[in-house]
Coordinates of C-alpha atoms in Angstrom, one line a residue:
M774 CA -6.7 32.3 11.6
S775 CA -8.4 31.9 14.9
T776 CA -10.8 29.0 15.6
A777 CA -13.7 31.5 15.8
D778 CA -12.7 33.1 12.5
H779 CA -12.4 29.7 10.9
S780 CA -15.8 28.6 12.0
T781 CA -17.5 31.8 10.8
H782 CA -15.7 31.8 7.5
S783 CA -16.3 28.1 6.6
A784 CA -19.6 27.3 8.2
D785 CA -21.6 27.7 5.0
R786 CA -19.2 25.9 2.7
R787 CA -18.9 22.2 1.8
T788 CA -15.1 22.1 1.6
V789 CA -13.0 19.2 2.8
S790 CA -9.2 18.7 3.3
L791 CA -8.2 15.1 2.8
V792 CA -5.2 13.9 4.8
T793 CA -3.7 10.5 3.9
L794 CA -1.5 8.5 6.3
G795 CA 0.1 5.1 5.9
C796 CA 0.8 3.0 2.8
A797 CA 0.1 3.3 -1.0
R798 CA -3.1 1.3 -0.5
N799 CA -4.5 4.1 1.6
E800 CA -3.5 6.6 -1.1
V801 CA -5.8 4.7 -3.5
D802 CA -8.6 4.7 -0.9
S803 CA -8.2 8.4 -0.4
E804 CA -8.5 9.0 -4.1
E805 CA -11.7 7.0 -4.2
L806 CA -13.0 9.1 -1.3
A807 CA -12.0 12.3 -3.1
A808 CA -14.0 11.3 -6.2
R809 CA -17.0 10.3 -4.2
L810 CA -16.9 13.6 -2.3
E811 CA -16.7 15.7 -5.4
S812 CA -19.5 13.8 -7.1
A813 CA -21.6 14.6 -3.9
G814 CA -20.9 18.3 -4.3
W815 CA -18.0 18.7 -1.9
S816 CA -14.9 20.7 -2.9
L817 CA -11.4 19.7 -2.0
D818 CA -9.5 22.4 -0.2
D819 CA -5.9 22.2 1.0
S820 CA -5.6 25.9 1.9
G821 CA -6.0 25.3 5.6
D822 CA -9.4 26.8 5.6
A823 CA -11.6 23.7 4.8
S824 CA -14.8 23.1 6.7
V825 CA -13.9 19.5 7.4
V826 CA -10.6 17.7 7.7
L827 CA -11.0 14.0 6.8
V828 CA -8.1 11.9 8.0
N829 CA -7.5 8.6 6.3
T830 CA -5.7 6.9 9.2
C831 CA -3.2 4.0 9.5
G832 CA -3.7 1.4 12.2
F833 CA -0.9 -1.0 11.5
I834 CA 1.6 -0.6 14.3
D835 CA 2.0 1.6 17.4
A836 CA 4.0 4.3 15.7
A837 CA 1.4 4.6 12.9
K838 CA -1.4 4.7 15.4
K839 CA 0.3 7.6 17.3
D840 CA 0.8 9.5 14.1
S841 CA -2.9 9.1 13.2
I842 CA -4.0 10.3 16.6
D843 CA -1.6 13.3 16.5
T844 CA -2.9 14.2 13.1
L845 CA -6.5 14.1 14.2
L846 CA -5.7 16.3 17.3
A847 CA -3.8 18.8 15.1
A848 CA -6.7 19.0 12.7
S849 CA -9.1 19.7 15.7
D850 CA -6.9 22.6 16.8
S851 CA -7.6 24.3 13.4
G852 CA -11.2 24.7 14.3
A853 CA -12.5 22.6 11.4
K854 CA -14.8 19.6 11.9
V855 CA -12.7 16.5 12.1
V856 CA -13.6 13.1 10.7
A857 CA -11.5 9.9 11.2
A858 CA -11.6 7.2 8.5
G859 CA -9.3 4.5 7.3
C860 CA -7.7 1.6 9.1
L861 CA -7.4 3.0 12.7
A862 CA -11.1 4.1 12.5
E863 CA -12.2 0.8 11.1
R864 CA -10.2 -1.2 13.7
Y865 CA -11.4 0.6 16.8
G866 CA -14.7 2.3 15.9
A867 CA -16.7 3.3 19.0
E868 CA -13.6 2.8 21.2
L869 CA -11.7 5.4 19.2
A870 CA -14.7 7.8 19.2
E871 CA -15.0 7.6 23.0
S872 CA -11.3 8.1 23.6
L873 CA -11.0 10.9 21.1
P874 CA -13.9 13.4 21.5
E875 CA -12.0 15.8 19.3
A876 CA -13.2 13.8 16.3
D877 CA -16.6 14.8 15.2
A878 CA -17.2 11.4 13.6
V879 CA -15.4 8.0 13.3
L880 CA -16.3 6.2 10.1
S881 CA -16.2 2.6 9.0
F882 CA -15.3 1.4 5.5
D883 CA -19.0 0.7 5.2
D884 CA -19.6 4.5 5.2
Y885 CA -17.4 5.1 2.2
A886 CA -20.2 4.7 -0.4
S887 CA -22.1 7.5 1.3
I888 CA -19.2 9.6 2.4
G889 CA -20.8 12.9 1.1
E890 CA -23.8 12.3 3.3
R891 CA -21.7 11.4 6.3
L892 CA -19.9 14.8 6.0
D893 CA -23.2 16.6 5.5
D894 CA -24.3 15.1 8.8
V895 CA -21.2 16.3 10.5
M896 CA -21.6 19.8 9.2
A897 CA -25.3 19.8 10.3
G898 CA -24.3 18.7 13.8
R899 CA -26.2 15.4 13.4
E900 CA -24.7 12.7 15.6
H901 CA -23.0 9.8 13.9
R902 CA -23.2 6.5 15.8
P903 CA -19.7 4.9 15.5
H904 CA -19.6 1.3 14.5
T905 CA -18.7 -1.7 16.7
P906 CA -15.6 -3.2 15.1
Q907 CA -16.0 -6.7 13.6
D908 CA -13.7 -9.2 12.0
R909 CA -14.3 -8.2 8.3
R910 CA -13.1 -11.7 7.2
R911 CA -16.5 -13.0 8.3
L912 CA -18.3 -10.7 5.9
L913 CA -17.2 -12.7 2.9
P914 CA -17.6 -16.4 2.0
L915 CA -14.8 -18.7 3.2
S916 CA -14.3 -20.0 -0.3
P917 CA -12.5 -17.4 -2.4
V918 CA -14.3 -18.2 -5.6
E919 CA -17.7 -17.4 -3.9
R920 CA -16.6 -13.8 -3.0
S921 CA -17.0 -11.9 -6.3
G922 CA -20.8 -11.6 -6.0
A923 CA -20.8 -10.5 -2.3
D924 CA -22.1 -7.0 -1.5
V925 CA -19.4 -5.8 0.9
Q926 CA -17.8 -2.4 0.8
V927 CA -14.1 -2.8 -0.1
P928 CA -12.1 0.4 -0.1
G929 CA -10.4 1.1 -3.4
H930 CA -12.9 -1.2 -5.2
G931 CA -15.9 1.1 -5.1
T932 CA -18.4 1.4 -7.9
V933 CA -20.9 4.2 -8.2
R934 CA -23.7 3.1 -5.9
D935 CA -27.1 4.4 -5.1
S936 CA -27.1 5.5 -1.5
G937 CA -28.4 2.9 0.8
T938 CA -29.1 0.3 -1.9
G939 CA -25.8 -1.4 -2.2
T940 CA -26.3 -1.9 -6.0
A941 CA -24.2 -0.5 -8.8
R942 CA -25.7 2.4 -10.6
P943 CA -25.0 2.8 -14.4
A944 CA -23.3 6.0 -15.4
P945 CA -25.5 8.5 -17.2
P946 CA -25.1 8.9 -21.0
E947 CA -22.2 11.2 -21.9
D948 CA -24.6 14.0 -22.9
S949 CA -26.7 14.0 -19.8
G950 CA -26.2 14.9 -16.2
P951 CA -23.4 16.8 -14.5
D952 CA -19.9 16.1 -15.6
L953 CA -17.5 14.6 -13.1
P954 CA -14.8 17.0 -11.9
E955 CA -11.6 17.1 -13.9
G956 CA -9.3 14.3 -12.8
V957 CA -12.1 12.0 -11.6
A958 CA -12.3 8.6 -13.2
P959 CA -15.6 8.1 -15.0
A960 CA -17.7 5.2 -13.7
S961 CA -19.6 3.0 -16.0
G962 CA -20.6 -0.5 -14.8
P963 CA -17.9 -1.8 -12.5
R964 CA -15.3 0.9 -12.9
V965 CA -14.1 2.6 -9.8
M966 CA -14.4 6.2 -8.8
R967 CA -11.1 7.9 -8.4
R968 CA -9.6 11.4 -8.3
R969 CA -5.9 11.9 -8.4
L970 CA -4.6 13.8 -5.4
G971 CA -1.0 13.9 -6.7
S972 CA 0.4 14.9 -10.0
G973 CA 3.6 12.9 -10.5
P974 CA 4.3 10.4 -13.3
A975 CA 3.9 7.4 -11.0
A976 CA 0.7 6.2 -9.2
P977 CA -0.5 3.2 -7.2
L978 CA -3.1 1.0 -8.8
K979 CA -5.0 -1.4 -6.4
L980 CA -4.8 -5.0 -7.5
A981 CA -6.7 -6.5 -4.6
S982 CA -7.6 -6.0 -0.9
G983 CA -7.5 -8.1 2.2
C984 CA -5.5 -11.1 3.1
D985 CA -6.3 -14.8 3.8
R986 CA -3.0 -15.5 5.5
R987 CA -2.9 -16.0 9.2
C988 CA 0.5 -14.7 10.3
S989 CA 0.6 -14.8 14.1
F990 CA 1.9 -11.1 14.4
C991 CA -0.5 -9.4 12.0
A992 CA -3.9 -7.8 12.6
I993 CA -4.5 -6.5 9.1
P994 CA -6.7 -9.3 7.8
A995 CA -9.2 -8.8 10.7
F996 CA -9.9 -5.1 9.8
R997 CA -9.1 -5.2 6.1
G998 CA -11.0 -8.4 5.5
A999 CA -10.6 -11.5 3.4
Y1000 CA -8.8 -11.5 0.0
V1001 CA -10.8 -9.9 -2.8
S1002 CA -9.3 -9.4 -6.3
R1003 CA -10.4 -6.7 -8.6
R1004 CA -11.4 -7.9 -12.1
P1005 CA -8.8 -7.4 -14.8
T1006 CA -11.2 -5.2 -16.9
E1007 CA -11.4 -2.8 -13.9
I1008 CA -7.7 -2.7 -13.5
L1009 CA -7.0 -2.1 -17.2
D1010 CA -9.7 0.6 -17.5
E1011 CA -8.1 2.4 -14.5
A1012 CA -4.6 2.0 -16.1
H1013 CA -5.9 3.7 -19.3
W1014 CA -7.4 6.5 -17.2
L1015 CA -4.2 7.0 -15.2
A1016 CA -2.2 7.1 -18.5
A1017 CA -4.5 9.9 -19.7
Q1018 CA -3.7 11.7 -16.4
G1019 CA 0.0 11.7 -17.3
V1020 CA 1.0 8.6 -15.3
R1021 CA 3.9 6.6 -16.8
E1022 CA 4.5 4.1 -14.0
V1023 CA 1.8 2.1 -12.3
V1024 CA 2.6 0.4 -9.0
L1025 CA 0.3 -2.6 -8.3
V1026 CA -0.6 -2.6 -4.6
S1027 CA -2.4 -5.0 -2.4
E1028 CA -1.9 -6.9 0.9
N1029 CA -0.6 -9.9 -1.1
S1030 CA -0.2 -9.6 -4.9
T1031 CA 0.8 -13.3 -5.3
S1032 CA -2.7 -14.4 -4.4
Y1033 CA -4.3 -12.3 -7.2
G1034 CA -6.9 -14.1 -9.1
K1035 CA -7.5 -17.0 -6.7
D1036 CA -11.0 -15.8 -6.0
L1037 CA -11.7 -15.3 -9.7
G1038 CA -10.9 -18.9 -10.5
D1039 CA -7.4 -18.4 -11.9
L1040 CA -4.4 -18.2 -9.7
R1041 CA -2.2 -17.4 -12.7
L1042 CA -4.2 -14.4 -13.7
L1043 CA -1.4 -11.9 -12.8
E1044 CA 0.9 -13.5 -15.3
T1045 CA -1.7 -12.8 -18.0
L1046 CA -2.5 -9.3 -16.7
L1047 CA 1.0 -7.9 -16.6
P1048 CA 1.7 -7.9 -20.3
E1049 CA -1.7 -6.4 -20.9
L1050 CA -1.0 -3.6 -18.5
A1051 CA 2.4 -3.0 -20.0
A1052 CA 0.8 -2.6 -23.4
V1053 CA -1.5 0.2 -22.2
P1054 CA -0.6 3.3 -24.3
G1055 CA 1.3 5.8 -22.2
I1056 CA 2.2 3.3 -19.5
E1057 CA 5.9 2.8 -19.7
R1058 CA 6.5 0.8 -16.6
V1059 CA 4.5 -1.6 -14.4
R1060 CA 5.7 -2.5 -10.9
V1061 CA 4.4 -5.2 -8.7
S1062 CA 4.6 -4.8 -4.9
Y1063 CA 3.8 -7.0 -1.8
L1064 CA 4.8 -10.5 -2.9
Q1065 CA 4.7 -13.5 -0.5
P1066 CA 7.8 -15.7 -1.0
A1067 CA 5.9 -18.9 -0.2
E1068 CA 3.4 -18.2 -3.0
L1069 CA 5.9 -16.9 -5.6
R1070 CA 5.5 -19.5 -8.4
P1071 CA 8.0 -19.9 -11.3
G1072 CA 5.6 -18.5 -13.9
L1073 CA 5.1 -15.3 -11.9
I1074 CA 8.8 -14.9 -11.4
E1075 CA 9.3 -15.2 -15.1
A1076 CA 6.6 -12.7 -15.9
I1077 CA 8.0 -10.1 -13.6
A1078 CA 11.6 -10.7 -14.6
T1079 CA 11.2 -10.9 -18.3
T1080 CA 8.0 -9.1 -19.5
P1081 CA 8.9 -5.9 -21.5
G1082 CA 7.6 -2.9 -19.7
V1083 CA 7.4 -4.7 -16.3
A1084 CA 10.0 -3.7 -13.8
P1085 CA 12.2 -6.6 -12.7
Y1086 CA 11.5 -5.7 -9.1
F1087 CA 10.7 -8.1 -6.3
D1088 CA 9.2 -6.7 -3.1
L1089 CA 9.4 -9.9 -1.0
S1090 CA 7.9 -10.2 2.4
F1091 CA 10.6 -12.5 4.0
Q1092 CA 10.1 -11.2 7.7
H1093 CA 12.9 -13.4 9.0
A1094 CA 15.3 -16.1 7.8
S1095 CA 15.2 -18.6 10.7
G1096 CA 13.1 -21.5 9.8
P1097 CA 11.9 -22.4 13.3
L1098 CA 11.0 -18.7 14.0
L1099 CA 9.2 -18.3 10.7
R1100 CA 7.0 -21.4 11.6
R1101 CA 6.2 -19.6 14.9
M1102 CA 5.2 -16.6 12.8
R1103 CA 2.9 -19.0 10.8
R1104 CA 5.0 -18.4 7.8
F1105 CA 7.2 -20.6 5.6
G1106 CA 10.8 -20.7 4.4
D1107 CA 14.3 -20.4 5.8
R1108 CA 17.7 -19.0 4.8
E1109 CA 18.5 -21.7 2.3
R1110 CA 15.1 -21.6 0.5
F1111 CA 15.1 -17.8 0.4
L1112 CA 18.6 -17.7 -1.1
G1113 CA 17.4 -20.3 -3.7
L1114 CA 14.5 -18.1 -4.6
L1115 CA 16.8 -15.2 -5.2
E1116 CA 19.0 -17.3 -7.4
Q1117 CA 16.0 -18.2 -9.5
I1118 CA 15.1 -14.5 -9.9
R1119 CA 18.7 -13.4 -10.8
A1120 CA 19.1 -16.2 -13.3
L1121 CA 16.4 -14.6 -15.3
A1122 CA 17.2 -10.9 -14.4
P1123 CA 20.7 -10.4 -13.0
E1124 CA 20.0 -6.7 -12.3
A1125 CA 16.6 -7.3 -10.6
G1126 CA 15.8 -5.1 -7.7
V1127 CA 14.9 -6.9 -4.4
R1128 CA 13.6 -5.4 -1.2
S1129 CA 12.2 -6.9 2.0
N1130 CA 11.2 -6.1 5.6
F1131 CA 12.2 -8.1 8.7
I1132 CA 10.8 -8.3 12.2
V1133 CA 13.3 -8.5 15.0
G1134 CA 12.6 -9.5 18.6
F1135 CA 9.7 -11.8 17.9
P1136 CA 8.7 -13.9 20.9
G1137 CA 11.1 -16.8 21.3
E1138 CA 13.8 -15.3 19.0
T1139 CA 17.2 -16.5 20.1
E1140 CA 20.7 -15.2 19.4
Q1141 CA 21.1 -18.1 16.9
D1142 CA 18.0 -16.9 15.1
V1143 CA 19.4 -13.4 14.9
D1144 CA 22.7 -14.8 13.6
E1145 CA 20.8 -16.8 10.9
L1146 CA 19.1 -13.6 9.8
A1147 CA 22.4 -11.7 9.7
Q1148 CA 23.9 -14.5 7.6
F1149 CA 21.0 -14.3 5.2
L1150 CA 21.2 -10.6 4.8
S1151 CA 25.0 -10.8 4.1
A1152 CA 24.4 -13.3 1.3
A1153 CA 21.2 -12.0 -0.2
R1154 CA 22.4 -8.8 -1.8
L1155 CA 19.2 -6.9 -1.3
D1156 CA 18.7 -3.4 -2.6
A1157 CA 16.5 -2.2 0.3
I1158 CA 16.0 -3.6 3.8
G1159 CA 13.6 -2.5 6.5
V1160 CA 14.2 -3.7 10.0
F1161 CA 11.4 -3.4 12.6
G1162 CA 11.2 -4.3 16.2
Y1163 CA 8.4 -6.6 17.3
S1164 CA 5.5 -5.2 19.3
D1165 CA 2.3 -6.9 20.4
E1166 CA -0.7 -6.2 18.3
E1167 CA -4.0 -6.8 20.1
G1168 CA -6.1 -9.5 18.6
T1169 CA -3.1 -11.4 17.2
E1170 CA -2.0 -14.9 18.2
A1171 CA 1.5 -13.7 19.1
V1172 CA 0.2 -11.6 22.0
G1173 CA -0.2 -14.9 24.0
F1174 CA 3.2 -16.3 23.1
D1175 CA 5.8 -17.0 25.7
G1176 CA 9.4 -16.0 25.3
K1177 CA 8.8 -12.2 25.1
L1178 CA 11.9 -10.1 24.9
D1179 CA 12.3 -6.9 26.8
A1180 CA 12.2 -3.6 24.9
A1181 CA 15.9 -2.8 25.5
E1182 CA 17.0 -6.2 24.0
I1183 CA 14.7 -5.7 21.0
D1184 CA 16.0 -2.1 20.4
S1185 CA 19.6 -3.4 20.6
R1186 CA 18.9 -6.1 18.0
V1187 CA 17.1 -3.7 15.7
A1188 CA 20.1 -1.2 15.9
D1189 CA 22.6 -3.9 15.2
L1190 CA 20.7 -5.3 12.2
S1191 CA 19.8 -1.9 10.9
S1192 CA 23.5 -0.9 10.9
L1193 CA 24.3 -4.1 9.0
A1194 CA 21.5 -3.5 6.5
E1195 CA 22.7 0.0 5.8
E1196 CA 26.1 -1.2 5.1
L1197 CA 24.9 -4.1 2.9
T1198 CA 22.5 -2.0 0.8
A1199 CA 25.2 0.6 0.2
Q1200 CA 27.5 -2.2 -1.0
R1201 CA 24.7 -3.4 -3.3
A1202 CA 24.3 0.1 -4.7
E1203 CA 28.0 0.3 -5.4
E1204 CA 27.7 -3.0 -7.4
R1205 CA 25.5 -1.0 -9.9
I1206 CA 28.3 1.5 -10.7
G1207 CA 29.0 1.2 -14.4
S1208 CA 25.7 -0.4 -15.2
A1209 CA 22.9 1.1 -17.3
V1210 CA 19.6 2.0 -15.6
D1211 CA 16.3 3.1 -16.9
V1212 CA 15.2 6.1 -14.8
L1213 CA 11.7 7.6 -14.6
V1214 CA 12.3 11.3 -14.2
E1215 CA 10.0 12.6 -11.4
E1216 CA 11.5 16.0 -10.8
P1217 CA 14.1 18.0 -12.6
G1218 CA 17.3 16.0 -12.3
E1219 CA 15.8 13.4 -10.0
G1220 CA 14.2 10.0 -10.6
R1221 CA 14.0 6.3 -9.9
A1222 CA 15.5 3.3 -11.6
A1223 CA 13.6 0.1 -12.2
H1224 CA 15.0 -1.4 -9.0
Q1225 CA 13.6 1.5 -6.9
A1226 CA 10.0 1.8 -5.8
P1227 CA 8.5 5.2 -5.0
E1228 CA 9.5 6.8 -1.7
I1229 CA 11.1 3.7 0.0
D1230 CA 14.1 2.5 -2.1
G1231 CA 16.2 5.6 -2.7
G1232 CA 16.6 7.5 -6.0
V1233 CA 18.8 8.6 -8.9
T1234 CA 20.3 12.0 -9.4
L1235 CA 20.7 12.6 -13.1
K1236 CA 23.3 14.6 -15.1
G1237 CA 22.2 15.4 -18.6
D1238 CA 18.9 16.1 -20.5
A1239 CA 16.1 14.4 -18.5
P1240 CA 12.6 15.7 -19.1
V1241 CA 10.2 15.1 -16.3
G1242 CA 7.8 12.3 -17.0
R1243 CA 10.1 10.5 -19.3
I1244 CA 12.1 7.3 -18.8
V1245 CA 15.7 7.9 -19.8
R1246 CA 18.7 5.5 -20.1
A1247 CA 21.6 6.5 -17.8
R1248 CA 24.9 5.1 -16.7
V1249 CA 25.6 4.9 -13.0
V1250 CA 28.8 6.7 -12.0
E1251 CA 28.5 6.9 -8.2
A1252 CA 26.6 5.5 -5.2
M1253 CA 25.7 7.5 -2.1
G1254 CA 24.2 5.0 0.3
V1255 CA 21.2 3.5 -1.6
D1256 CA 21.1 6.6 -3.9
L1257 CA 22.8 6.7 -7.2
L1258 CA 24.3 9.4 -9.5
A1259 CA 24.0 8.6 -13.2
V1260 CA 24.8 10.3 -16.5
V1261 CA 22.0 10.3 -19.1
D1262 CA 22.9 8.4 -22.3
G1263 CA 19.7 9.2 -24.1
P1264 CA 15.9 8.7 -24.1

């Protein structure tokens, strides 16, 4: 369809195509936006003929930023109105709007509560003044326990709000007012608005947003804000709703799940919440992601490793294994401490899955540091390893560090360690041959075991009766890199 045809055909319709980039946290944010849009009278349309394309961007690293820009430009070529939201839009605001005139509006997180009105403005040709970016950590009290009453828009935590008032609006009685569209979470009191955009048996569930850590390489806290936990009742309500939508595995997501509850006055709240989530009818597996090794206390290790219905899976943000370099990153730990942590985990759950990401080429990294990391990887027996080359992120402390490595050297180190990681994770998968695994069947003949998170850790090809949406017990007979082949024993 030509641009002119598209404009003529869709000018009188309030239809929106929602494109999500980046992490699972963004996926939850998009599902909140989808629910808010439908409750405001907008229809979701993925046919390629929507009036507006709303892109929930990622602004984490250079590659993600480029992908976001390319997606916005491609959307503009379709002839639809284009709106940028998400992390890239929040982080750059007016600067992004000026450099990308193809976008009809650049929205802040603060626009989410009135997203329907913002798109109405775009359709009517009313100019939207882009925001000036700010450090969102300053919007909330410094003391975590004082944050729960603050009136700040936090994506993925949204309640139904009266436009412009900032106050929660009670849901209407069940027999009054328009019904929410099918697949939209009902809102009463503090419960969030959400509409599932996928249909698989696994779904992310936001545990918290923001981060109070001050890693010298990371810009996320500045545009995502200080740490804010969702209340357990909200999380449990949403888990019940997800189960009713056919979800069998919930993946708890946040910037740092180990900090959950500190702003609610109970740093051990996750240990209490996990068995409650696992007991939700219909939810067969709960997975926790984004754990900080320095905050991983023994009680939480035990809860994840031994609670029935909770995957013994540890997504640990090691980032490196050289003690001196980690201090320079404003992080804690070293090879010996990290290996000791893995020993604690495997003493409770020998088959536990462990994944981590690592930054290579950080300013001041020596060949000895790289060797220390290689030794750690060789001893750690990790199931999944991500290796990323360092790049400066504006606004971070590391931008001003000395000892910067040239791009060719960083690329070389990334290539060497990535090759090692591929070999080691394949070896770890081979260790699972002969073992029994519980596989969530996501497609005919395909699924994931407890040690595999969605999309990032490989999968399991199944032989035998394996109904989609069920967890089946299977025995591993072959490994193909990080992927496994298994024969179903029974349900």
